[in-house]
XYZ file of C-alpha atoms in Angstrom:
654
model
C 9.566 15.794 -4.804
C 8.050 19.231 -5.053
C 9.062 21.896 -2.478
C 6.754 22.544 0.468
C 4.434 25.451 -0.210
C 3.877 28.249 2.208
C 0.972 27.944 4.598
C -0.892 30.845 3.032
C -0.559 29.399 -0.453
C -1.875 26.047 0.684
C -4.813 27.609 2.468
C -5.700 29.628 -0.590
C -5.466 26.556 -2.780
C -7.658 24.421 -0.561
C -10.137 27.074 0.508
C -9.262 26.221 4.114
C -10.997 27.586 7.176
C -8.875 27.171 10.287
C -10.503 26.309 13.591
C -10.735 29.160 16.052
C -11.176 29.190 19.823
C -7.562 28.287 20.471
C -4.744 30.453 21.858
C -2.432 32.026 19.320
C 0.428 29.886 20.602
C -1.536 26.770 19.681
C -2.886 27.970 16.336
C -3.450 25.059 13.989
C -1.130 24.700 11.010
C -1.774 23.020 7.685
C 1.270 21.997 5.683
C 1.408 20.441 2.266
C 3.990 17.684 2.324
C 5.724 16.202 -0.683
C 3.624 13.458 -2.293
C 4.019 9.993 -0.884
C 6.333 8.000 -3.202
C 3.593 5.880 -4.757
C 4.238 6.808 -8.387
C 3.663 3.925 -10.722
C 3.088 2.732 -14.233
C -0.409 1.259 -14.262
C -1.749 0.124 -17.635
C -4.881 -2.027 -17.359
C -5.773 -1.806 -21.055
C -3.774 -2.871 -24.078
C -3.868 -3.982 -27.711
C -1.346 -5.251 -30.262
C -1.147 -3.750 -33.750
C 1.180 -3.957 -36.711
C 2.216 -0.434 -37.675
C 2.577 0.871 -41.236
C 6.300 0.139 -40.854
C 5.577 -3.570 -40.309
C 6.669 -3.484 -36.651
C 4.459 -4.912 -33.892
C 3.462 -2.315 -31.311
C 1.715 -2.338 -27.973
C -0.991 0.276 -27.531
C -1.610 1.015 -23.870
C -2.711 3.792 -21.504
C -1.090 4.851 -18.226
C -3.555 5.855 -15.520
C -3.211 9.039 -13.448
C -4.534 10.313 -10.128
C -5.438 13.653 -11.686
C -5.003 15.328 -15.049
C -4.786 13.346 -18.276
C -4.043 9.680 -18.804
C -1.283 8.984 -21.332
C -1.727 6.865 -24.457
C 1.558 5.252 -25.503
C 2.804 3.278 -28.492
C 5.538 0.836 -27.453
C 7.893 -1.020 -29.793
C 7.547 -4.669 -28.737
C 11.054 -5.477 -29.982
C 12.803 -3.483 -27.262
C 10.294 -1.512 -25.141
C 11.108 1.896 -26.601
C 8.284 4.403 -26.886
C 7.425 5.676 -30.344
C 4.493 7.928 -29.457
C 2.887 9.344 -26.322
C -0.188 11.584 -26.268
C -2.440 12.793 -23.436
C -6.133 11.926 -23.191
C -7.718 15.061 -21.676
C -10.582 14.278 -19.316
C -9.591 10.619 -18.881
C -7.975 9.199 -15.753
C -7.351 5.800 -17.297
C -8.810 2.928 -19.252
C -9.316 -0.813 -19.429
C -10.500 -0.512 -23.020
C -8.053 -0.226 -25.941
C -8.444 -1.674 -29.420
C -6.978 -1.083 -32.870
C -8.049 -1.407 -36.483
C -5.775 -3.017 -39.107
C -4.562 0.383 -40.349
C -3.223 1.246 -36.889
C -6.055 3.473 -35.735
C -6.535 3.207 -31.983
C -9.840 3.510 -30.146
C -9.855 4.059 -26.407
C -12.746 3.989 -23.950
C -12.024 5.774 -20.698
C -13.035 6.541 -17.143
C -14.010 8.659 -15.137
C -15.685 10.852 -17.736
C -16.868 8.022 -19.989
C -15.196 9.592 -23.026
C -14.043 7.770 -26.151
C -10.920 8.726 -28.109
C -9.463 7.958 -31.528
C -5.795 8.152 -32.410
C -4.616 8.003 -36.017
C -1.180 6.563 -36.609
C 1.529 9.185 -36.101
C -0.794 11.949 -34.896
C 0.454 14.380 -32.243
C -2.903 14.358 -30.461
C -5.861 12.058 -29.924
C -9.315 12.995 -31.160
C -11.822 13.431 -28.352
C -15.048 11.708 -29.467
C -16.914 12.894 -26.391
C -19.204 10.817 -24.189
C -20.982 8.384 -26.524
C -23.857 7.666 -24.117
C -25.010 10.433 -21.784
C -24.818 9.448 -18.114
C -22.323 6.623 -18.661
C -19.050 7.352 -16.863
C -16.991 4.233 -17.617
C -16.312 2.483 -20.916
C -15.107 -0.978 -19.881
C -14.629 -2.624 -23.267
C -14.218 -1.642 -26.913
C -14.089 -3.600 -30.169
C -14.288 -2.786 -33.861
C -16.080 -4.636 -36.642
C -15.070 -5.308 -40.235
C -16.401 -1.921 -41.299
C -14.273 -0.062 -38.779
C -17.194 0.827 -36.525
C -16.491 1.080 -32.801
C -18.547 -0.771 -30.194
C -18.296 0.009 -26.494
C -19.663 -1.422 -23.262
C -20.397 0.884 -20.359
C -21.376 1.397 -16.756
C -23.303 2.333 -14.651
C -26.119 1.723 -17.127
C -24.793 -1.555 -18.548
C -25.217 -0.292 -22.109
C -23.820 -1.109 -25.535
C -23.148 1.601 -28.113
C -21.813 1.795 -31.663
C -19.903 4.712 -33.173
C -19.604 5.018 -36.953
C -16.491 7.074 -37.822
C -17.790 7.724 -41.351
C -20.932 9.473 -40.162
C -20.139 10.347 -36.548
C -23.443 8.756 -35.543
C -23.713 6.940 -32.209
C -26.276 4.177 -31.767
C -27.330 3.359 -28.212
C -28.482 -0.261 -27.920
C -29.613 0.354 -24.355
C -29.123 -1.799 -21.296
C -28.320 -5.347 -22.372
C -29.653 -7.135 -19.275
C -32.290 -5.522 -17.099
C -30.801 -4.350 -13.804
C -27.189 -5.180 -14.680
C -24.782 -2.234 -14.586
C -21.661 -3.458 -16.398
C -20.832 -4.475 -19.947
C -17.383 -5.759 -19.049
C -16.204 -7.449 -22.258
C -16.937 -7.456 -25.991
C -16.127 -9.643 -28.977
C -17.311 -9.405 -32.573
C -17.699 -12.441 -34.798
C -16.703 -12.336 -38.489
C -20.391 -12.022 -39.454
C -20.688 -8.895 -37.302
C -22.564 -10.482 -34.386
C -21.625 -8.812 -31.110
C -21.067 -10.859 -27.964
C -21.098 -8.996 -24.673
C -19.989 -10.175 -21.240
C -22.111 -8.740 -18.434
C -21.702 -8.188 -14.671
C -21.973 -8.015 -11.780
C -24.227 -11.066 -12.312
C -22.684 -13.015 -15.140
C -24.507 -13.106 -18.459
C -23.382 -13.464 -22.055
C -25.597 -11.682 -24.577
C -25.634 -12.057 -28.354
C -26.566 -8.789 -30.085
C -27.647 -8.377 -33.703
C -25.969 -5.082 -34.609
C -28.523 -4.186 -37.276
C -31.800 -5.063 -35.584
C -30.575 -4.553 -32.035
C -32.092 -7.893 -30.990
C -30.557 -9.198 -27.747
C -30.358 -12.949 -27.126
C -28.960 -14.158 -23.775
C -26.946 -17.370 -23.885
C -27.824 -20.027 -21.334
C -25.464 -20.125 -18.370
C -22.910 -22.930 -18.113
C -24.236 -25.643 -15.815
C -23.553 -24.932 -12.149
C -21.702 -21.664 -12.665
C -21.677 -19.079 -9.882
C -23.477 -16.114 -11.436
C -22.248 -13.667 -8.765
C -19.374 -12.584 -10.970
C -18.581 -10.991 -14.334
C -18.236 -12.406 -17.781
C -14.853 -10.711 -17.547
C -13.166 -11.612 -20.845
C -14.682 -12.832 -24.083
C -13.237 -13.906 -27.441
C -14.579 -15.374 -30.698
C -12.369 -17.795 -32.629
C -13.797 -19.862 -35.443
C -16.839 -21.743 -34.211
C -16.043 -21.113 -30.570
C -16.798 -18.429 -28.054
C -14.421 -18.331 -25.071
C -15.564 -16.626 -21.875
C -13.624 -16.120 -18.656
C -15.939 -15.749 -15.662
C -14.410 -14.017 -12.637
C -15.505 -11.912 -9.691
C -12.737 -9.343 -10.226
C -9.380 -8.936 -11.912
C -8.266 -12.164 -10.291
C -8.678 -15.918 -10.645
C -11.592 -17.127 -12.738
C -12.809 -20.031 -14.837
C -12.774 -20.265 -18.626
C -15.649 -21.825 -20.565
C -15.821 -22.696 -24.254
C -19.106 -22.332 -26.110
C -19.658 -24.112 -29.440
C -21.517 -21.603 -31.610
C -22.681 -24.273 -34.076
C -24.104 -26.522 -31.352
C -25.212 -23.642 -29.089
C -23.709 -25.469 -26.114
C -20.984 -25.014 -23.524
C -18.412 -27.729 -24.126
C -15.422 -27.258 -21.818
C -14.429 -25.690 -18.494
C -10.841 -24.729 -17.595
C -10.469 -23.486 -13.988
C -7.766 -21.336 -12.434
C -7.291 -18.733 -15.159
C -5.618 -15.941 -13.199
C -4.597 -13.469 -15.896
C -6.830 -11.213 -17.922
C -7.057 -11.340 -21.694
C -7.808 -14.171 -24.104
C -5.673 -14.480 -27.256
C -6.759 -16.691 -30.156
C -4.297 -17.906 -32.785
C -4.431 -20.914 -35.155
C -7.218 -22.758 -33.358
C -5.460 -22.252 -30.048
C -6.498 -20.004 -27.196
C -3.783 -18.585 -24.949
C -4.369 -17.649 -21.303
C -2.343 -17.189 -18.112
C -2.854 -19.602 -15.207
C -0.795 -18.778 -12.086
C 2.021 -17.472 -14.269
C 1.815 -20.370 -16.722
C 1.187 -19.287 -20.293
C -1.231 -22.014 -21.317
C -2.466 -23.079 -24.746
C -5.997 -24.472 -25.021
C -7.018 -26.448 -28.088
C -10.414 -25.041 -29.010
C -11.609 -28.301 -30.591
C -10.522 -30.808 -27.960
C -10.268 -28.549 -24.920
C -6.879 -30.015 -24.020
C -4.308 -27.760 -22.395
C -0.528 -27.497 -22.402
C 1.881 -25.147 -20.657
C 3.946 -23.110 -23.115
C 6.095 -21.154 -20.654
C 6.138 -19.663 -17.167
C 6.344 -15.973 -16.219
C 7.405 -14.753 -12.781
C 5.676 -11.538 -11.757
C 3.969 -10.024 -8.727
C 1.687 -8.034 -11.015
C -1.577 -9.106 -12.577
C -0.695 -10.465 -16.022
C -2.519 -9.581 -19.230
C -2.270 -11.690 -22.392
C -2.544 -9.012 -25.091
C -1.952 -10.514 -28.526
C 0.391 -12.223 -30.988
C 3.243 -10.146 -32.401
C 5.756 -10.745 -35.202
C 7.727 -13.963 -34.942
C 4.673 -15.756 -33.473
C 5.391 -14.468 -30.018
C 2.611 -13.997 -27.499
C 2.811 -10.582 -25.854
C 2.031 -10.628 -22.116
C 2.213 -7.444 -20.071
C 2.103 -6.592 -16.391
C -0.762 -4.357 -15.368
C 1.611 -2.411 -13.112
C 5.308 -1.715 -13.430
C 5.669 -1.554 -17.215
C 7.214 -4.988 -17.785
C 6.222 -7.114 -20.760
C 7.217 -10.513 -22.060
C 7.466 -12.048 -25.511
C 6.720 -15.760 -25.314
C 7.587 -17.754 -28.416
C 4.634 -20.057 -29.034
C 6.765 -22.689 -30.741
C 9.822 -22.926 -28.502
C 8.465 -21.509 -25.238
C 11.400 -19.117 -25.088
C 10.629 -16.032 -22.950
C 12.188 -12.603 -23.393
C 11.554 -9.820 -20.887
C 11.462 -6.101 -21.659
C 10.711 -2.896 -19.814
C 8.411 -0.488 -21.595
C 9.502 3.141 -21.642
C 6.343 4.353 -19.941
C 6.132 7.483 -17.809
C 5.432 6.889 -14.128
C 2.347 8.767 -12.996
C 1.273 10.071 -9.567
C -0.987 7.620 -7.753
C -4.040 8.615 -5.760
C -3.718 7.673 -2.083
C -6.319 5.030 -1.179
C -5.607 4.544 2.531
C -3.574 6.086 5.355
C -2.563 4.852 8.813
C 0.108 5.436 11.433
C 2.386 2.440 11.920
C 3.841 1.059 15.159
C 7.077 2.932 14.356
C 5.296 6.304 14.312
C 5.585 6.641 10.548
C 2.577 7.478 8.392
C 1.863 4.792 5.787
C -0.124 5.115 2.594
C -1.182 2.788 -0.221
C -2.127 3.753 -3.765
C -5.321 3.328 -5.743
C -5.173 0.524 -8.308
C -1.381 0.186 -8.395
C -0.996 -0.448 -4.658
C 2.433 -0.166 -3.078
C 3.196 0.991 0.462
C 4.898 4.310 1.175
C 5.918 5.822 4.497
C 6.593 9.284 5.859
C 8.691 9.719 9.002
C 7.536 12.887 10.825
C 10.737 12.943 12.894
C 13.176 12.962 9.974
C 10.760 14.020 7.194
C 12.062 11.172 5.048
C 9.878 9.157 2.719
C 10.275 5.605 1.453
C 8.338 3.904 -1.334
C 7.858 0.140 -1.470
C 6.444 -1.946 -4.304
C 5.166 -5.501 -4.462
C 1.771 -5.263 -2.747
C -1.667 -4.406 -4.079
C -4.281 -1.765 -3.367
C -4.899 -1.513 0.369
C -8.413 -0.426 1.309
C -7.687 -0.242 5.042
C -4.696 -0.257 7.398
C -4.280 -0.267 11.181
C -1.625 -0.843 13.833
C -2.124 -3.607 16.387
C 0.755 -4.029 18.816
C 4.044 -3.745 16.941
C 2.641 -4.729 13.543
C 0.862 -2.867 10.764
C -2.046 -4.754 9.203
C -3.006 -4.201 5.570
C -6.325 -5.057 3.905
C -5.969 -5.692 0.184
C -8.455 -5.476 -2.683
C -9.478 -7.688 -4.421
C -10.314 -10.865 -2.434
C -10.085 -9.151 0.983
C -6.627 -10.459 1.815
C -5.183 -9.343 5.161
C -1.420 -8.956 5.581
C 0.807 -8.427 8.616
C 3.798 -6.122 8.204
C 6.625 -5.699 10.694
C 8.371 -2.366 9.989
C 11.323 -3.464 12.119
C 12.144 -6.204 9.600
C 13.294 -5.918 5.959
C 10.636 -5.410 3.300
C 10.084 -8.750 1.548
C 6.597 -9.179 0.025
C 5.307 -12.679 0.682
C 7.329 -12.908 3.880
C 7.053 -9.378 5.237
C 4.253 -8.453 4.674
C 2.821 -11.944 5.042
C -0.775 -13.015 4.480
C -2.646 -13.888 7.676
C -6.274 -13.918 6.507
C -8.034 -14.692 3.220
C -11.704 -13.720 3.163
C -12.298 -14.446 -0.514
C -13.894 -17.775 0.370
C -16.737 -15.764 1.906
C -17.085 -13.774 -1.345
C -15.463 -10.699 0.188
C -13.441 -8.070 -1.661
C -12.862 -4.784 0.196
C -11.584 -4.598 3.815
C -12.141 -0.880 4.420
C -12.768 -1.041 8.189
C -9.841 -2.201 10.367
C -9.265 -1.456 14.069
C -7.325 -2.568 17.123
C -9.922 -4.297 19.321
C -7.933 -4.631 22.532
C -4.950 -6.347 20.934
C -7.156 -8.229 18.451
C -7.376 -7.172 14.814
C -10.976 -6.573 13.742
C -11.842 -6.280 10.046
C -15.113 -5.276 8.398
C -15.618 -5.985 4.713
C -17.601 -5.240 1.572
C -18.414 -8.308 -0.534
C -17.468 -8.973 -4.113
C -19.481 -7.667 -7.050
C -23.041 -8.929 -7.272
C -23.108 -10.089 -3.642
C -24.840 -8.671 -0.565
C -23.476 -9.148 2.947
C -20.078 -8.347 4.419
C -18.173 -10.102 7.183
C -16.667 -9.197 10.536
C -13.369 -11.009 11.054
C -11.081 -11.224 14.087
C -7.398 -12.148 14.054
C -5.336 -12.723 17.211
C -1.669 -11.838 16.598
C -0.630 -13.666 19.761
C -1.503 -17.144 18.499
C -2.526 -16.651 14.846
C -6.116 -17.734 15.483
C -8.999 -16.154 13.618
C -12.777 -16.039 13.561
C -14.909 -14.950 10.603
C -18.500 -13.932 11.298
C -20.936 -13.901 8.403
C -24.432 -12.415 8.425
C -23.551 -10.186 11.367
C -25.930 -7.722 9.734
C -27.501 -9.715 6.891
C -27.198 -8.099 3.419
C -25.162 -5.162 4.842
C -21.460 -4.382 4.417
C -19.412 -3.560 7.519
C -17.731 -0.226 6.745
C -17.136 1.401 10.161
C -15.615 -0.065 13.343
C -14.904 1.133 16.885
C -13.924 -0.691 20.080
C -14.763 -0.223 23.772
C -14.638 -2.532 26.803
C -14.520 -5.876 25.003
C -17.122 -4.928 22.404
C -16.646 -4.066 18.740
C -19.209 -1.670 17.331
C -19.780 -1.825 13.607
C -21.706 0.419 11.252
C -22.873 -0.565 7.848
C -23.567 0.343 4.269
C -26.773 -1.110 2.859
C -24.924 -1.761 -0.387
C -22.910 -4.836 -1.149
C -20.505 -5.272 -4.041
C -20.864 -3.431 -7.324
C -23.823 -4.272 -9.478
C -26.463 -5.327 -6.958
C -29.260 -3.318 -5.388
C -29.520 -2.893 -1.637
C -32.076 -5.062 0.166
C -32.775 -2.546 2.953
C -32.819 1.218 3.221
C -31.296 2.143 6.593
C -27.706 1.622 7.707
C -27.329 -0.113 11.060
C -25.134 -0.264 14.138
C -24.189 -3.654 15.586
C -22.466 -4.565 18.870
C -20.369 -7.763 18.901
C -18.580 -9.391 21.832
C -14.936 -9.823 20.815
C -14.294 -12.852 23.051
C -17.293 -14.899 21.921
C -18.303 -13.391 18.598
C -21.879 -13.089 19.850
C -24.018 -10.281 18.466
C -25.355 -8.359 21.460
C -27.779 -6.171 19.546
C -28.428 -4.407 16.244
C -30.161 -1.072 15.784
C -30.792 1.735 13.287
C -28.995 4.699 14.863
C -30.176 7.341 12.354
C -33.132 6.447 10.094
C -32.703 7.562 6.504
C -28.900 7.222 6.372
C -27.733 4.466 4.045
C -24.002 4.271 4.837
C -22.144 5.122 8.058
C -18.386 4.650 7.825
C -17.142 7.197 10.370
C -17.137 5.690 13.868
C -15.304 6.432 17.110
C -15.650 6.205 20.912
C -15.324 9.206 23.225
C -13.965 9.415 26.760
C -17.365 8.607 28.226
C -17.700 5.381 26.247
C -20.323 6.873 23.949
C -20.279 5.857 20.294
C -20.179 8.627 17.713
C -20.942 7.996 14.060
C -20.903 10.048 10.873
C -22.568 9.280 7.558
C -22.290 11.893 4.816
C -23.907 14.931 6.427
C -25.039 13.728 9.856
C -23.407 12.994 13.191
C -24.991 10.964 15.986
C -24.165 10.163 19.609
C -25.117 6.676 20.798
C -25.196 5.423 24.383
C -24.267 1.706 24.440
C -25.636 1.303 27.968
C -29.103 2.584 27.088
C -28.690 1.220 23.559
C -30.164 4.315 21.990
C -29.202 7.382 20.010
C -29.007 10.447 22.255
C -28.456 13.259 19.781
C -28.060 13.913 16.069
C -27.062 16.929 13.994
C -27.188 17.536 10.250
C -24.681 19.788 8.492
C -25.639 19.445 4.836
C -28.122 17.642 2.599
C -27.515 14.453 0.648
C -29.850 12.653 -1.714
C -29.178 8.960 -1.191
C -31.507 8.025 -4.025
C -29.163 9.512 -6.630
C -26.192 7.201 -5.929
C -25.498 3.589 -6.914
C -23.494 2.849 -3.789
C -21.569 4.467 -0.946
C -19.089 2.428 1.071
C -16.462 4.561 2.784
C -17.031 8.296 2.678
C -16.662 9.382 6.298
C -13.772 9.121 8.764
C -14.199 10.085 12.436
C -11.758 10.376 15.354
C -12.055 11.466 18.994
C -9.321 13.731 20.376
C -9.046 13.144 24.129
C -6.903 16.249 24.602
C -9.344 18.915 23.393
C -12.499 16.770 23.498
C -13.443 17.469 19.880
C -14.439 15.053 17.154
C -12.379 15.344 13.987
C -13.483 13.812 10.736
C -13.901 13.903 6.996
C -16.973 13.523 4.815
C -18.041 14.897 1.448
C -14.416 15.958 0.802
C -14.430 18.232 3.901
C -12.284 17.842 7.003
C -14.112 19.189 10.037
C -14.259 19.289 13.801
C -17.347 19.023 16.013
C -17.818 20.369 19.516
C -19.355 17.459 21.411
C -21.141 19.744 23.848
C -22.893 21.989 21.326
C -22.542 19.834 18.178
C -21.208 22.964 16.461
C -19.446 22.097 13.209
C -16.339 23.829 11.810
C -14.891 23.114 8.399
C -11.106 22.902 8.525
C -9.808 21.793 5.112
C -11.197 20.906 1.706
C -11.058 19.048 -0.623
C -9.768 15.877 1.050
C -10.431 12.187 0.331
C -8.623 10.165 3.030
C -7.903 11.040 6.666
C -6.124 9.512 9.649
C -5.222 10.773 13.138
C -1.790 10.240 14.679
C -1.231 9.521 18.398
C 0.227 13.047 18.788
C -3.141 14.426 17.507
C -1.840 15.480 14.083
C -4.192 14.803 11.181
C -2.711 13.371 8.001
C -4.820 13.649 4.880
C -4.708 13.245 1.139
C -6.523 14.141 -2.037
C -5.476 12.416 -5.259
C -1.657 12.323 -4.917
C -1.494 15.377 -2.626
C -0.458 14.778 0.987
C -0.934 17.094 3.989
C -0.521 17.318 7.747
C -2.803 19.423 9.947
C -1.241 20.192 13.298
C -3.873 21.137 15.853
């Protein structure tokens, strides 16, 4: 842990303006705390290659919260690291591939850069952003001529890079209106097959003419998902359709008959590996072989892991290499005997960006990490920190009674954690709600509604319409309300006198356009689940995630630049104030940007939006910036504000 910096140094770093109008004895203090212990090895992408020395290696990239992701070359015989190089301007990647001579190509986020690494080089070559405006390269593949193909978002484009000439060809958006090219495969004749989302399509692309031919959908398939993985083997095209990096269904397409021939459900791991007319996938930890001709399946071996598993490729000795997306573990599964050997890759743990913060029933501040998950705590009384692994990315957290509730992405799973009991994922925390059956993914909004847990959600990719769910810790009963505000996600929640107030984002999951323009406020009776009324509190605002109740029972909301005061008795907005400008028409979606809290002691509103922590005088609506830049904020019962940006962690004492 790094030492605590002086107050002046922190203020200079953050460009902080401290709130005035308080006595010197009560002057606010900002302190940078050591980072929450959420460091992790997170490696979504990977490829197998045989090096010039004849050894099978794993190419993979470790994600970072800030700085440069790390490309690593791992010896699959023992997990030792042979090479490690930074990728400047990249935070991570899902997209890694290799040519037969050991050259690696990497497509990255958040800059949308591509990189090339030549075997043994001390650095990677930055190829720049192949397609202007594209910030994420989801998939990469190379053809027989060594040319690189990449699939992007947010434009849903395909590009080709020719290393001999340096020329990039932009094939444009593959399916009108679709934002993601999630997977790529190249047939021996050079034909490119692309898997699209957030509404599933498979497109055949002629690389020379650029002609795009969509394949017919499999009969009865839910198109509100991605064509997440794709592989060509012989006369067959294998496609795994899934809503996220979770359970999906595999379909086989006969290229000679131009027909879908077989469906295999329950494929939970990512990656499809073809070898000797067999396709290898992971189903609930079972490494499963699928005969491409007959479609029959057999279990080869079983792998125990709490991480998402990724079938990467076949290495020497006819072993299938399977890796964990977090933690750095990998397994060699012998495809003949089923023997499994486990290794730990020598990968460098990286700082994890904090995704959510909340104060637990024990007074400790809890945080969860972006992508890699985990749950860390900071005890303000003893200043001790504890890191815990074994849970996923938590979008929201809240204390109800003597339990801490955690909302996990993907699938909007809600867990109950008792800090007084030993940490034992599966038992403590234990799952109490599963909202995936309602096509939900992100439980950002979570509050204590008078001893009842209330949860507001964002749906899965390609879907409009969140849910409002209630869970009663006393008896374990639950109620899930759909279409509370049709086509809107529920991203802000507050509670007063038996009523939950929710505010919305007009956007649903990734990859689908909003159906309406204005965010709404809805009032719901907790006891009955009845919607009392719905209104547009501030026309022109498209997402309102900051929501709180003051001492008078008035509802206060914050979008990106605007605050409003709403009287639930009169059912109308009383006042608004705008503190900056924001062009909603330039963004693809906004879910949770703002946080808002009422402080009953000084009567101010405290919040965060557009990376700025602020306070607002409720009488005059005067706005004061306190700290920047900040991403996540929570308020403790003692009025302290805990906040984070990337892996940095702070407390602001009023």
